[in-house]
Coordinates of C-alpha atoms in Angstrom, one line a residue:
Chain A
X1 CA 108.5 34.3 78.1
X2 CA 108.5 33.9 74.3
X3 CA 110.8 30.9 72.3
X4 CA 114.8 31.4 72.7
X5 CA 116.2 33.6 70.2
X6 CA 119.1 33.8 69.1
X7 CA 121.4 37.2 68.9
X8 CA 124.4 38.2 68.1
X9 CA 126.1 41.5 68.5
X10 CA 124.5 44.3 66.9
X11 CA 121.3 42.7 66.3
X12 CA 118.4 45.2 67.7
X13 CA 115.6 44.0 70.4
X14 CA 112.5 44.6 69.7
X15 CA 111.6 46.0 73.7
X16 CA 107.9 47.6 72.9
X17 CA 105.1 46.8 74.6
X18 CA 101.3 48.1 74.7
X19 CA 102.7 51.1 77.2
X20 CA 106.1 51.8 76.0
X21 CA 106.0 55.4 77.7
X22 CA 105.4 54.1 80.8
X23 CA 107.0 50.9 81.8
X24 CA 110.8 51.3 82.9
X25 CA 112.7 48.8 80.9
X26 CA 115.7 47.1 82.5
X27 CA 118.5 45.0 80.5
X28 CA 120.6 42.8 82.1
X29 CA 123.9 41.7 80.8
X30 CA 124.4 41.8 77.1
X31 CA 122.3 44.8 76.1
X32 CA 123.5 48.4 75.5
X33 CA 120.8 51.3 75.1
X34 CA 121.8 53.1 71.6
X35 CA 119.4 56.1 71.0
X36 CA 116.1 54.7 70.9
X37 CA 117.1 51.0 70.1
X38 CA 118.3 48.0 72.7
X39 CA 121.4 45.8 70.9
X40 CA 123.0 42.9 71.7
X41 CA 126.9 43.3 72.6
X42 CA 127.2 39.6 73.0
X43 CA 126.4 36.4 71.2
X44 CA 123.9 34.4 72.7
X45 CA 120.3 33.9 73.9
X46 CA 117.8 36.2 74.7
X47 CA 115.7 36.2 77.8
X48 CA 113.1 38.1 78.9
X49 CA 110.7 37.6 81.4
X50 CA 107.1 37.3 81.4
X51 CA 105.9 41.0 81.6
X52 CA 109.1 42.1 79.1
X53 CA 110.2 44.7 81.2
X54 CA 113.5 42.7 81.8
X55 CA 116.1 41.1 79.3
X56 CA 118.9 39.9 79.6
X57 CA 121.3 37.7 77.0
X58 CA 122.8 34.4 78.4
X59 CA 126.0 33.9 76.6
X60 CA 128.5 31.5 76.9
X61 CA 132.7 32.7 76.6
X62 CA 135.7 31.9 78.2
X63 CA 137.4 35.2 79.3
X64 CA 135.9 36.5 82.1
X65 CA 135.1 40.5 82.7
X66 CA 135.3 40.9 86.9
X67 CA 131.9 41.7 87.7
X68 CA 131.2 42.9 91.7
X69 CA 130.2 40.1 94.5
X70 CA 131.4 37.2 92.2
X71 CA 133.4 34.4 93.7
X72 CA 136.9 33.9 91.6
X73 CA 139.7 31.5 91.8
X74 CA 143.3 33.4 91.1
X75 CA 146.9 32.7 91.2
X76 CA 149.3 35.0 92.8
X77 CA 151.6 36.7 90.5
X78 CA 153.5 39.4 92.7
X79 CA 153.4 40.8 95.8
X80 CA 153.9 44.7 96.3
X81 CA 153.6 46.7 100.0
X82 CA 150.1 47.0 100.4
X83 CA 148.9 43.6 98.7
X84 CA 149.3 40.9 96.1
X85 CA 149.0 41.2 92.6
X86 CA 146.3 37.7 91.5
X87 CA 145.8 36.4 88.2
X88 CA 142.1 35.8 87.7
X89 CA 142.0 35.4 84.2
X90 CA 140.8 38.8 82.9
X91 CA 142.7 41.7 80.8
X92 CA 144.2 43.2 84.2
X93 CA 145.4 41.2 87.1
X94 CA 143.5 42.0 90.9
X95 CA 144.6 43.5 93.5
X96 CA 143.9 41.7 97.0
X97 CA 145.1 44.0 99.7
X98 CA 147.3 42.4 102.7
X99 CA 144.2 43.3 105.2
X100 CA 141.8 41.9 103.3
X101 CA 141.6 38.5 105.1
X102 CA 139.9 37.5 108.1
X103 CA 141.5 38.5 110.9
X104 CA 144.3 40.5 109.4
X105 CA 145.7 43.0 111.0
X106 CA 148.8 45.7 110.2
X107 CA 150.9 43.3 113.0
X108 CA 149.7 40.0 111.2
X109 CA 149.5 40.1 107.8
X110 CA 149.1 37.0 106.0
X111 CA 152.5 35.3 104.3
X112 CA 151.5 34.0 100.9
X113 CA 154.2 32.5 98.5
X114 CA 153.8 33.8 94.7
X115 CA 152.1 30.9 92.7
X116 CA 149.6 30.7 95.6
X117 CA 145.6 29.9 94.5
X118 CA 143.0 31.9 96.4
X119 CA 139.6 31.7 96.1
X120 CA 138.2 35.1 96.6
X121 CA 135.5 38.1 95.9
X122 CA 135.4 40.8 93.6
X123 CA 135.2 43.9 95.7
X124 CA 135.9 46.1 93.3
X125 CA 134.7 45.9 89.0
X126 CA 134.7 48.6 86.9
X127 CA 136.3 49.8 83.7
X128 CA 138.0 52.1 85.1
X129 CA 140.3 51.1 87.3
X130 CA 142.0 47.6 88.2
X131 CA 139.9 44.8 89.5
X132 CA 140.2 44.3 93.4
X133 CA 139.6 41.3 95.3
X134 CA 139.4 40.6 98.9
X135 CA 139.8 36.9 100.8
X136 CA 136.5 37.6 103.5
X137 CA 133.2 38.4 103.7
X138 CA 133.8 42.6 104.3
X139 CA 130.7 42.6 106.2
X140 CA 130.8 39.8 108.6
X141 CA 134.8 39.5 108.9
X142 CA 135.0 35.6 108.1
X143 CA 136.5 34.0 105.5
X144 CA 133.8 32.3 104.7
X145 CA 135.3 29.6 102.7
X146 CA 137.6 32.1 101.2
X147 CA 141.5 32.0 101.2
X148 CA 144.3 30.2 100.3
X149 CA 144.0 26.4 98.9
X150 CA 146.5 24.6 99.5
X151 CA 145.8 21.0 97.9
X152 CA 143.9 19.5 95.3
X153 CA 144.0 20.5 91.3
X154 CA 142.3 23.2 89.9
X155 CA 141.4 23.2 86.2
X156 CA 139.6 25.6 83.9
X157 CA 136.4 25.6 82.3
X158 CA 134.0 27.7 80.2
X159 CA 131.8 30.5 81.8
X160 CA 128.6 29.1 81.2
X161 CA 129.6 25.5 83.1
X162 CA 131.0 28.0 85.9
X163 CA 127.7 29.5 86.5
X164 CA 125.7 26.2 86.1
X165 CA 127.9 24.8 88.4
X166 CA 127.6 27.4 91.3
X167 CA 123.9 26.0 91.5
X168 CA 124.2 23.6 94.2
X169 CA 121.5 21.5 92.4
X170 CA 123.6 21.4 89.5
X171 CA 123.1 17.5 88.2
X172 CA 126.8 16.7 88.1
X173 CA 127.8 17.8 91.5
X174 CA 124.7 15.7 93.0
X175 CA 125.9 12.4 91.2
X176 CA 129.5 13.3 92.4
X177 CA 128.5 13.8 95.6
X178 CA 126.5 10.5 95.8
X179 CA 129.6 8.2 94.7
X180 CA 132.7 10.0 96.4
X181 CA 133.5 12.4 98.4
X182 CA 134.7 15.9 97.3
X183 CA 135.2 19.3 98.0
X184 CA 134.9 22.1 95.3
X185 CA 135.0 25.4 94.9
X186 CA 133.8 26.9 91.8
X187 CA 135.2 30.4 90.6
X188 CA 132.9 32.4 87.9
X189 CA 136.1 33.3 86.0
X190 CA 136.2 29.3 84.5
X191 CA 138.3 27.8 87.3
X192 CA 137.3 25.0 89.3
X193 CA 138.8 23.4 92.3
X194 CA 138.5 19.7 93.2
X195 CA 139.8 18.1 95.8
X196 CA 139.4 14.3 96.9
X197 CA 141.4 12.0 99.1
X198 CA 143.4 10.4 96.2
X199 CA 144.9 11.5 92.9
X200 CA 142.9 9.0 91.0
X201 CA 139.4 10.2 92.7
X202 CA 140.3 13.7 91.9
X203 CA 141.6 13.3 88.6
X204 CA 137.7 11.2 88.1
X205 CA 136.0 13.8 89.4
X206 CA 137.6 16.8 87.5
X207 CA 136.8 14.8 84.3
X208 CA 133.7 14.3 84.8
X209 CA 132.4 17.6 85.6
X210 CA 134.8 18.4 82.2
X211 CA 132.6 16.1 80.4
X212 CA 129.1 17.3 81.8
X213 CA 128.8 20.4 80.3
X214 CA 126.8 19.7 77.3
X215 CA 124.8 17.0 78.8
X216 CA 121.3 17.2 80.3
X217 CA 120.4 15.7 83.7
X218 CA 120.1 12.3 82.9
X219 CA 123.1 11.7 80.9
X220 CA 125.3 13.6 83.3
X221 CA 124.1 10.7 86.0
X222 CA 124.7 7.8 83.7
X223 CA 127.7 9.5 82.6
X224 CA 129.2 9.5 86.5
X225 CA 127.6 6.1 87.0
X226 CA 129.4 4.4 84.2
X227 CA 132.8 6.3 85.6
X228 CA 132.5 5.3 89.0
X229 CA 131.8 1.5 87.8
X230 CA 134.7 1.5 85.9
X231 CA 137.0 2.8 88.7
Chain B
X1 CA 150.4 42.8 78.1
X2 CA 150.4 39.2 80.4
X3 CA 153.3 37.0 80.7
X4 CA 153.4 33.3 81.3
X5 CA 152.6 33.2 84.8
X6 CA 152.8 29.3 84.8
X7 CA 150.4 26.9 87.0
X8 CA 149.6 27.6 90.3
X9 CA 151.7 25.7 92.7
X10 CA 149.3 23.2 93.9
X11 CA 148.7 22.3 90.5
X12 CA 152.0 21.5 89.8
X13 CA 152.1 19.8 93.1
X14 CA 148.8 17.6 92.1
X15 CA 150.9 16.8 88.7
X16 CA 153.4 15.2 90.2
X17 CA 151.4 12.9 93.5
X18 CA 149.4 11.6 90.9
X19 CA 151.9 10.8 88.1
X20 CA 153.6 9.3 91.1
X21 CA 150.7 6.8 91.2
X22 CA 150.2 6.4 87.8
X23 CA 147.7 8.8 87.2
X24 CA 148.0 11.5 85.0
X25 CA 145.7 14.3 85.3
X26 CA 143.7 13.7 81.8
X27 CA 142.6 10.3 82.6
X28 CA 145.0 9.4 80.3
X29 CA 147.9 6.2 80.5
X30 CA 151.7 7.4 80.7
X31 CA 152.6 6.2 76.8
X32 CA 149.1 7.4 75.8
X33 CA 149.0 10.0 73.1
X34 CA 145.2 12.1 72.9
X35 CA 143.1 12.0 69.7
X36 CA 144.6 12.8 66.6
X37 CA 142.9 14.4 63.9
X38 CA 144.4 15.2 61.0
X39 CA 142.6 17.4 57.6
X40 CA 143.5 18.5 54.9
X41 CA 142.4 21.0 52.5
X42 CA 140.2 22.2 50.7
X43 CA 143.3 24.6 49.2
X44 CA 146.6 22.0 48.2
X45 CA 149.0 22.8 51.2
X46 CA 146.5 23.4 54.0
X47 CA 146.7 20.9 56.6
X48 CA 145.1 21.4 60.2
X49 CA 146.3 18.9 63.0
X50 CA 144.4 18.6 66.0
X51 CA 146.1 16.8 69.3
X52 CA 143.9 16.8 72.5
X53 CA 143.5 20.7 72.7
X54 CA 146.4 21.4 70.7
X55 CA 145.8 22.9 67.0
X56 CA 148.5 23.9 64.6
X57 CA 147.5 25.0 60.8
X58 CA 150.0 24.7 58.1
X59 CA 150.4 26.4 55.0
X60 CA 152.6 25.6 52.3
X61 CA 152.5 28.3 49.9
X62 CA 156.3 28.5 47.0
X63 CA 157.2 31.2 45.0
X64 CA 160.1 31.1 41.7
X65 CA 163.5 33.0 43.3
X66 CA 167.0 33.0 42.7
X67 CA 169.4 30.3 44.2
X68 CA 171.3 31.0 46.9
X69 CA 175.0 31.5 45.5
X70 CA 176.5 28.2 47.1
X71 CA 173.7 26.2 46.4
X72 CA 172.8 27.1 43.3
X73 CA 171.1 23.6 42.1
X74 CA 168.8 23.3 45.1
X75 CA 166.1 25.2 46.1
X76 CA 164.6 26.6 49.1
X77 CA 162.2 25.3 51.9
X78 CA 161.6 28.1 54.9
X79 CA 159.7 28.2 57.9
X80 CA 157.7 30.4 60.0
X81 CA 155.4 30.1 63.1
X82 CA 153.2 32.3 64.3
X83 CA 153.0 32.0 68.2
X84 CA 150.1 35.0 69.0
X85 CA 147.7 35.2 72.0
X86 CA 145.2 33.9 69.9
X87 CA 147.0 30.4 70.7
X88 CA 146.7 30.5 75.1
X89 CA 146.0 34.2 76.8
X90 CA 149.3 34.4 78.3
X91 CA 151.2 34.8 75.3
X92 CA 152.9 37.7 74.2
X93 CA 152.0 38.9 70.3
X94 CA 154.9 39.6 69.0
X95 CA 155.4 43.4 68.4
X96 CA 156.3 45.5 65.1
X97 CA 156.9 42.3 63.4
X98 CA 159.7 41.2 66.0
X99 CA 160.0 37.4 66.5
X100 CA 159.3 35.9 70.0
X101 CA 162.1 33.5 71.5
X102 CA 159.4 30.7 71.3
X103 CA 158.6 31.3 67.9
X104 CA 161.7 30.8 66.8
X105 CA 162.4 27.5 69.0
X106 CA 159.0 26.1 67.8
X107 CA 159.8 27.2 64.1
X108 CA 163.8 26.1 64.0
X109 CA 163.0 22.9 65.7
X110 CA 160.2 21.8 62.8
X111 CA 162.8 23.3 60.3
X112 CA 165.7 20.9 61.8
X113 CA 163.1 17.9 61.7
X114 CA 162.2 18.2 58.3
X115 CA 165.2 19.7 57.1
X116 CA 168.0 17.1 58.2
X117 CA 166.1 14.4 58.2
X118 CA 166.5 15.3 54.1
X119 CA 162.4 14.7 53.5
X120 CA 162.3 17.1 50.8
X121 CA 164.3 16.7 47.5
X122 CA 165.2 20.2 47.5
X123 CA 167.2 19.5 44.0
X124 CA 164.2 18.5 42.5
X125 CA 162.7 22.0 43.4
X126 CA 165.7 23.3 40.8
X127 CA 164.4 24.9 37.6
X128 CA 167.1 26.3 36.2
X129 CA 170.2 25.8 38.0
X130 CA 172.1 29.2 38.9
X131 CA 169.2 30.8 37.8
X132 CA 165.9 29.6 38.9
X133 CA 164.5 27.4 42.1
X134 CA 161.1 27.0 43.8
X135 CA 161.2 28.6 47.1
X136 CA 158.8 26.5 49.4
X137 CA 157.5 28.5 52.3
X138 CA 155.6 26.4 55.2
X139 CA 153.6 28.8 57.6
X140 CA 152.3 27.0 60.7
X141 CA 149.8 29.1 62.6
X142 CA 149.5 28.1 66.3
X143 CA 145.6 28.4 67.2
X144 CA 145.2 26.7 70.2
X145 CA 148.1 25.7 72.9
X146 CA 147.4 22.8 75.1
X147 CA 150.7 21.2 75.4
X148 CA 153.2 19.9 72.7
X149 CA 152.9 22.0 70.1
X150 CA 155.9 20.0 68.5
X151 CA 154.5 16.9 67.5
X152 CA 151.3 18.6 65.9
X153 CA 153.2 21.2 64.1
X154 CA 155.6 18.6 63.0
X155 CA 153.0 16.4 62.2
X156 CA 151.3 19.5 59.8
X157 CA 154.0 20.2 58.3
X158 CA 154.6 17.5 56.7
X159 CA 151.3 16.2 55.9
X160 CA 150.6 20.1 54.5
X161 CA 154.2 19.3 52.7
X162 CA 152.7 16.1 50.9
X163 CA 148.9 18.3 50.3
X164 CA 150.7 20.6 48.0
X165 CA 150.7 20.7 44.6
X166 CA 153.5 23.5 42.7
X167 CA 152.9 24.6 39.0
X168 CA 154.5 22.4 36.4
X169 CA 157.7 24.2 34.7
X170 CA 159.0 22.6 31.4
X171 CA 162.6 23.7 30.7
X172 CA 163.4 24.2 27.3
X173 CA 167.5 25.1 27.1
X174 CA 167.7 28.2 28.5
X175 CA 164.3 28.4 29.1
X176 CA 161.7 27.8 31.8
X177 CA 158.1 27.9 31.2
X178 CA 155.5 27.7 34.3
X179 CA 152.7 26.1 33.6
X180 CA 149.3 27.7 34.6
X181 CA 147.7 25.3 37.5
X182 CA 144.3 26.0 35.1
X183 CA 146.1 24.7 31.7
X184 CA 148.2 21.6 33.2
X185 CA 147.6 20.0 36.9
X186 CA 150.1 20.9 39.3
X187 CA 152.7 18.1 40.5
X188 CA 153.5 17.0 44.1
X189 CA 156.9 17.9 45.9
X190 CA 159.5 15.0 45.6
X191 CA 159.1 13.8 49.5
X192 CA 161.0 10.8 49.9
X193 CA 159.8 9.8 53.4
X194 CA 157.4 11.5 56.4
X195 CA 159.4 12.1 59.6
X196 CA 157.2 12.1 62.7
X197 CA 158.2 14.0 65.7
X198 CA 157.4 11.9 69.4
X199 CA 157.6 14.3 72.6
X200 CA 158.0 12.8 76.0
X201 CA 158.5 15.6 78.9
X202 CA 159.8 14.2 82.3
X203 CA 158.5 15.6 85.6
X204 CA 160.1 15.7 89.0
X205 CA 163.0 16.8 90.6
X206 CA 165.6 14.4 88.6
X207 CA 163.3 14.1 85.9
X208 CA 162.2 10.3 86.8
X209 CA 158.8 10.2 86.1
X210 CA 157.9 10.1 82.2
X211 CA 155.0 10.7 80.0
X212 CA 154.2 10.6 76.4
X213 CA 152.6 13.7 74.7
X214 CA 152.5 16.2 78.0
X215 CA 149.5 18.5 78.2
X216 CA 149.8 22.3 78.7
X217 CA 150.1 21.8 82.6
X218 CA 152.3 18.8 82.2
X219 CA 154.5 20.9 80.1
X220 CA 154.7 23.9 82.1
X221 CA 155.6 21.4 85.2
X222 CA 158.2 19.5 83.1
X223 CA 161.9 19.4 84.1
X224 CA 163.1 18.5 80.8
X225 CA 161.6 17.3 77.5
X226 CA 162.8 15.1 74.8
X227 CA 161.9 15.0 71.4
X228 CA 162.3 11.7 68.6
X229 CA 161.9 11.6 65.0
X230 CA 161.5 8.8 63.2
X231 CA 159.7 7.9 60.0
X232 CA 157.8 4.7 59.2
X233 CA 160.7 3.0 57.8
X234 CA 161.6 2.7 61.4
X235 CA 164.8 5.5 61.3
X236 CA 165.5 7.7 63.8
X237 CA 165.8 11.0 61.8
X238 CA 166.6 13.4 65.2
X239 CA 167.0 13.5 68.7
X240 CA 166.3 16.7 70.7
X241 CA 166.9 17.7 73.6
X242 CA 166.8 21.5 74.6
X243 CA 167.9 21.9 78.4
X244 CA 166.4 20.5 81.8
X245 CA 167.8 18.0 83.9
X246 CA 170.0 15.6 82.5
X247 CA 168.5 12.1 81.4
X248 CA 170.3 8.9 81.4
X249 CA 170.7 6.3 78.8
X250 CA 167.8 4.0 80.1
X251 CA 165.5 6.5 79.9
X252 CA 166.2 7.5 76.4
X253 CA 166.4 4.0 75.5
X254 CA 162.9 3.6 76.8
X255 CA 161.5 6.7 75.0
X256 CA 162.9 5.4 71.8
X257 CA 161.2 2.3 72.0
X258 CA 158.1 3.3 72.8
X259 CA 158.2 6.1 69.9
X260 CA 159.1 3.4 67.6
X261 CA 155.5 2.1 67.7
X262 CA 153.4 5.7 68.4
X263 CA 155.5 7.1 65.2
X264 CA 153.8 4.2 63.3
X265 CA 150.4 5.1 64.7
X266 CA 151.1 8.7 63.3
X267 CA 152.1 7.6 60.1
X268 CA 149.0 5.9 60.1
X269 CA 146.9 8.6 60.5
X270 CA 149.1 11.1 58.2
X271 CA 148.9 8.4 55.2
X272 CA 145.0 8.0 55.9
X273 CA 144.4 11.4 55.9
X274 CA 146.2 12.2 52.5
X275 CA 144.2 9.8 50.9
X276 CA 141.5 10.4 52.3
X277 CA 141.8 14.1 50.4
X278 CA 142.7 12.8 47.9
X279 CA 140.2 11.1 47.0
X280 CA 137.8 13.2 47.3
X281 CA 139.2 15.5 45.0

């Protein structure tokens, strides 16, 4: 795992190794294949792991592209027959068919007013065609924490903290968690939702996972200690 | 293309049960304005202004023109604002050159501040009357909206008004030469005072609850907004009020008051600023 480098788009990987013929190289997000070189296509930091057969580039932005399986936070915008259009924050809006929450059927469709936040899954990412969401676990049929919030703020955030965040170790969240109660639910598209049993708790809260983003472990706890004192 | 979809209802919903108690969603108190920073430079007329998340540039750039016919021993001051996506993802770029309405709110309302509160000696900007006058053309380039966008393009206007420095003319009869910035320094504008712009946006259904310097989502869940000018001679230059609820006289009294001192706070900051460029020249 050699020192952190950093790229920026266009900048070419060096990818060989002893058996370059042989070994199937796989990059992750970040890297295109251009004739016989790797690029970057994003600013960032490049990772590879120990045997160099995989890289990847760890980038931090704040518009999100829809990538498959990732949990998002959206905002209805419209509804048409067969769903609702949702905001998530990339170039094209979702579409979260009617039927795709638990226990939905064509007789009981779910009622959601526009300006409604869901917290849902990308079913479907690609560049070709509209983003599609869905408010349950396909497989299973639960919502499994997915659907409609209704209370509590939502605020939004870079990509990077998103990610970090979705780590349930992630140092913030255990200091939080330690000091007040609170539920959250973390979308990859840089939205966060909080929500506490008073304003003031989630207003503390919000901030201070806000705050935390450039700061290691231990300052994130004295950072939450020193807010919860002064409370 | 995306259009301002506004907050999701909850949030809006948050907004207010918190302002209720006194919270606002920042951390922030109710009369509390967010960090000002104000530069300036390194070109004469090139002022940034930074509020909270908010950033508005301003450039001052003039050019020698003709009068206009029923003015013909005062020149020109225009305005323009650029309002693109660049500034928050659901705005609309304006298209083949065609203004957006907000543009031209944002950009008539700094235009009015400045404009009748008579900052600029526009007859000093005469060169030869009937004949010749400095046009002075402010551009204020919205890069980042998070609420308010008045006060901070207010705010660099002005101080990117003071910054600039136009080409010395010496008028000889009939004649007009323009100095060269390279053969004699270039002068200031004739400013006689700064006007400072104080926006208070008031949420709820009547528009009871108050607060100083609304954020983006504050903004967006406003039911009416209110704007001051004053300048640190303690003179209220404008009032504005564009639509929303109505307000009555105790709450514009209020406001007042309370912009009396924040307005000083600006000025402040504005006059520190300038001389802070100044010199480091």
């Amino acid at each position: 795992m050699g020192d952190t480098k950093i790229v920026i788009p266009g900048d070419i990987i060096d990818t060989h190794t002893e058996d370059s013929d042989q070994t199937i190289l796989r990059l992750g997000p970040g890297l295109i294949q251009t004739n016989d070189d790797t690029r970057a296509t994003t600013a960032g930091v490049l990772h590879s792991d120990k045997d160099n057969t995989q890289y990847w580039v760890v980038s931090n932005k704040r518009r999100y592209v829809p990538a498959e399986s990732e949990p998002v936070l959206g905002v209805i915008v419209a509804r048409h027959g067969e769903g609702y259009r949702v905001d998530i924050g990339s170039a094209h809006d979702a579409l979260l068919p009617l039927l795709a929450f638990e226990g939905a059927t064509k007789r009981n469709k779910p009622n959601l007013a526009l300006g409604t936040l869901v917290y849902a899954r990308v079913a479907v990412a690609n560049s070709l065609m509209d983003p599609e969401i869905e408010c349950f676990n396909s497989k299973t049929g639960k919502a499994e924490g997915y659907g409609e919030m209704a209370e509590g703020l939502m605020f939004k955030c870079s990509l990077g903290l998103a990610r970090r965040l979705m780590d349930s170790r992630a140092p913030v969240l255990g200091a939080l968690g330690a000091g007040v109660p609170f539920e959250v639910a973390v979308g990859l598209n840089g939205r966060v939702w909080i929500n506490t049993a008073s304003p003031a708790t989630t207003v503390l809260v919000a901030n201070a996972i806000k705050n935390s983003e450039f700061l290691n472990a231990k300052q994130c706890r004295q950072m939450v200690k020193e807010l919860l004192e002064k409370q | 293309m995306v259009v301002d979809i506004g907050p999701s209802n909850i949030e809006t919903a948050f907004v207010l049960e918190a302002l209720r108690k006194n919270v606002r969603v920042d951390g922030r108190g109710i009369y509390d304005y967010r960090t000002l920073r104000i530069s300036c430079g390194p070109t004469p007329g090139l002022a940034e202004v930074q509020l909270g998340q908010t950033r508005v540039l301003a450039r001052v750039s003039c050019e020698v023109t003709r009068p206009s016919p029923d003015r013909p021993t005062e020149g020109l001051v225009q305005f323009s604002s650029e309002l693109s996506n660049l500034a928050a993802p659901n705005l609309d770029a304006s298209s083949g050159g065609r203004v957006s309405a907000q543009e031209v709110a944002i950009s008539r309302m700094v235009e009015r501040v400045i404009r009748q509160s008579r900052a600029i000696d526009t007859e000093a900007l005469c060169i030869l009357a009937g004949v010749k006058v400095w046009a002075v053309r402010v551009d204020l380039h919205f890069l980042d909206h998070g609420g308010n966008l008045m006060d901070a393009a207010a705010a660099a206007a002005i101080v990117a008004l003071r910054h600039f420095r136009r080409p010395d003319v010496t008028v000889q009869g009939e004649e007009a030469i323009i100095h060269d910035p390279r053969e004699r320094n270039p002068v200031p504008l004739s400013i006689h005072h700064t006007p400072v712009c104080v926006s208070f946006a008031f949420l709820g259904a009547l528009g009871e609850l108050a607060v100083l310097d609304p954020s983006l989502l504050e903004e967006q869940a406003q039911a009416a907004s209110f704007t001051v000018t004053l300048n640190a001679h303690k003179e209220i230059c404008a009032l504005n009020k564009a639509g929303g609820v109505p307000l009555s006289p105790e709450q514009i009294q209020r406001c007042t008051q309370v912009a009396l001192t924040k307005a000083d706070e600006i000025s402040d900051a504005i006059n520190a600023a300038l001389k802070g460029s100044s010199s480091s020249k």
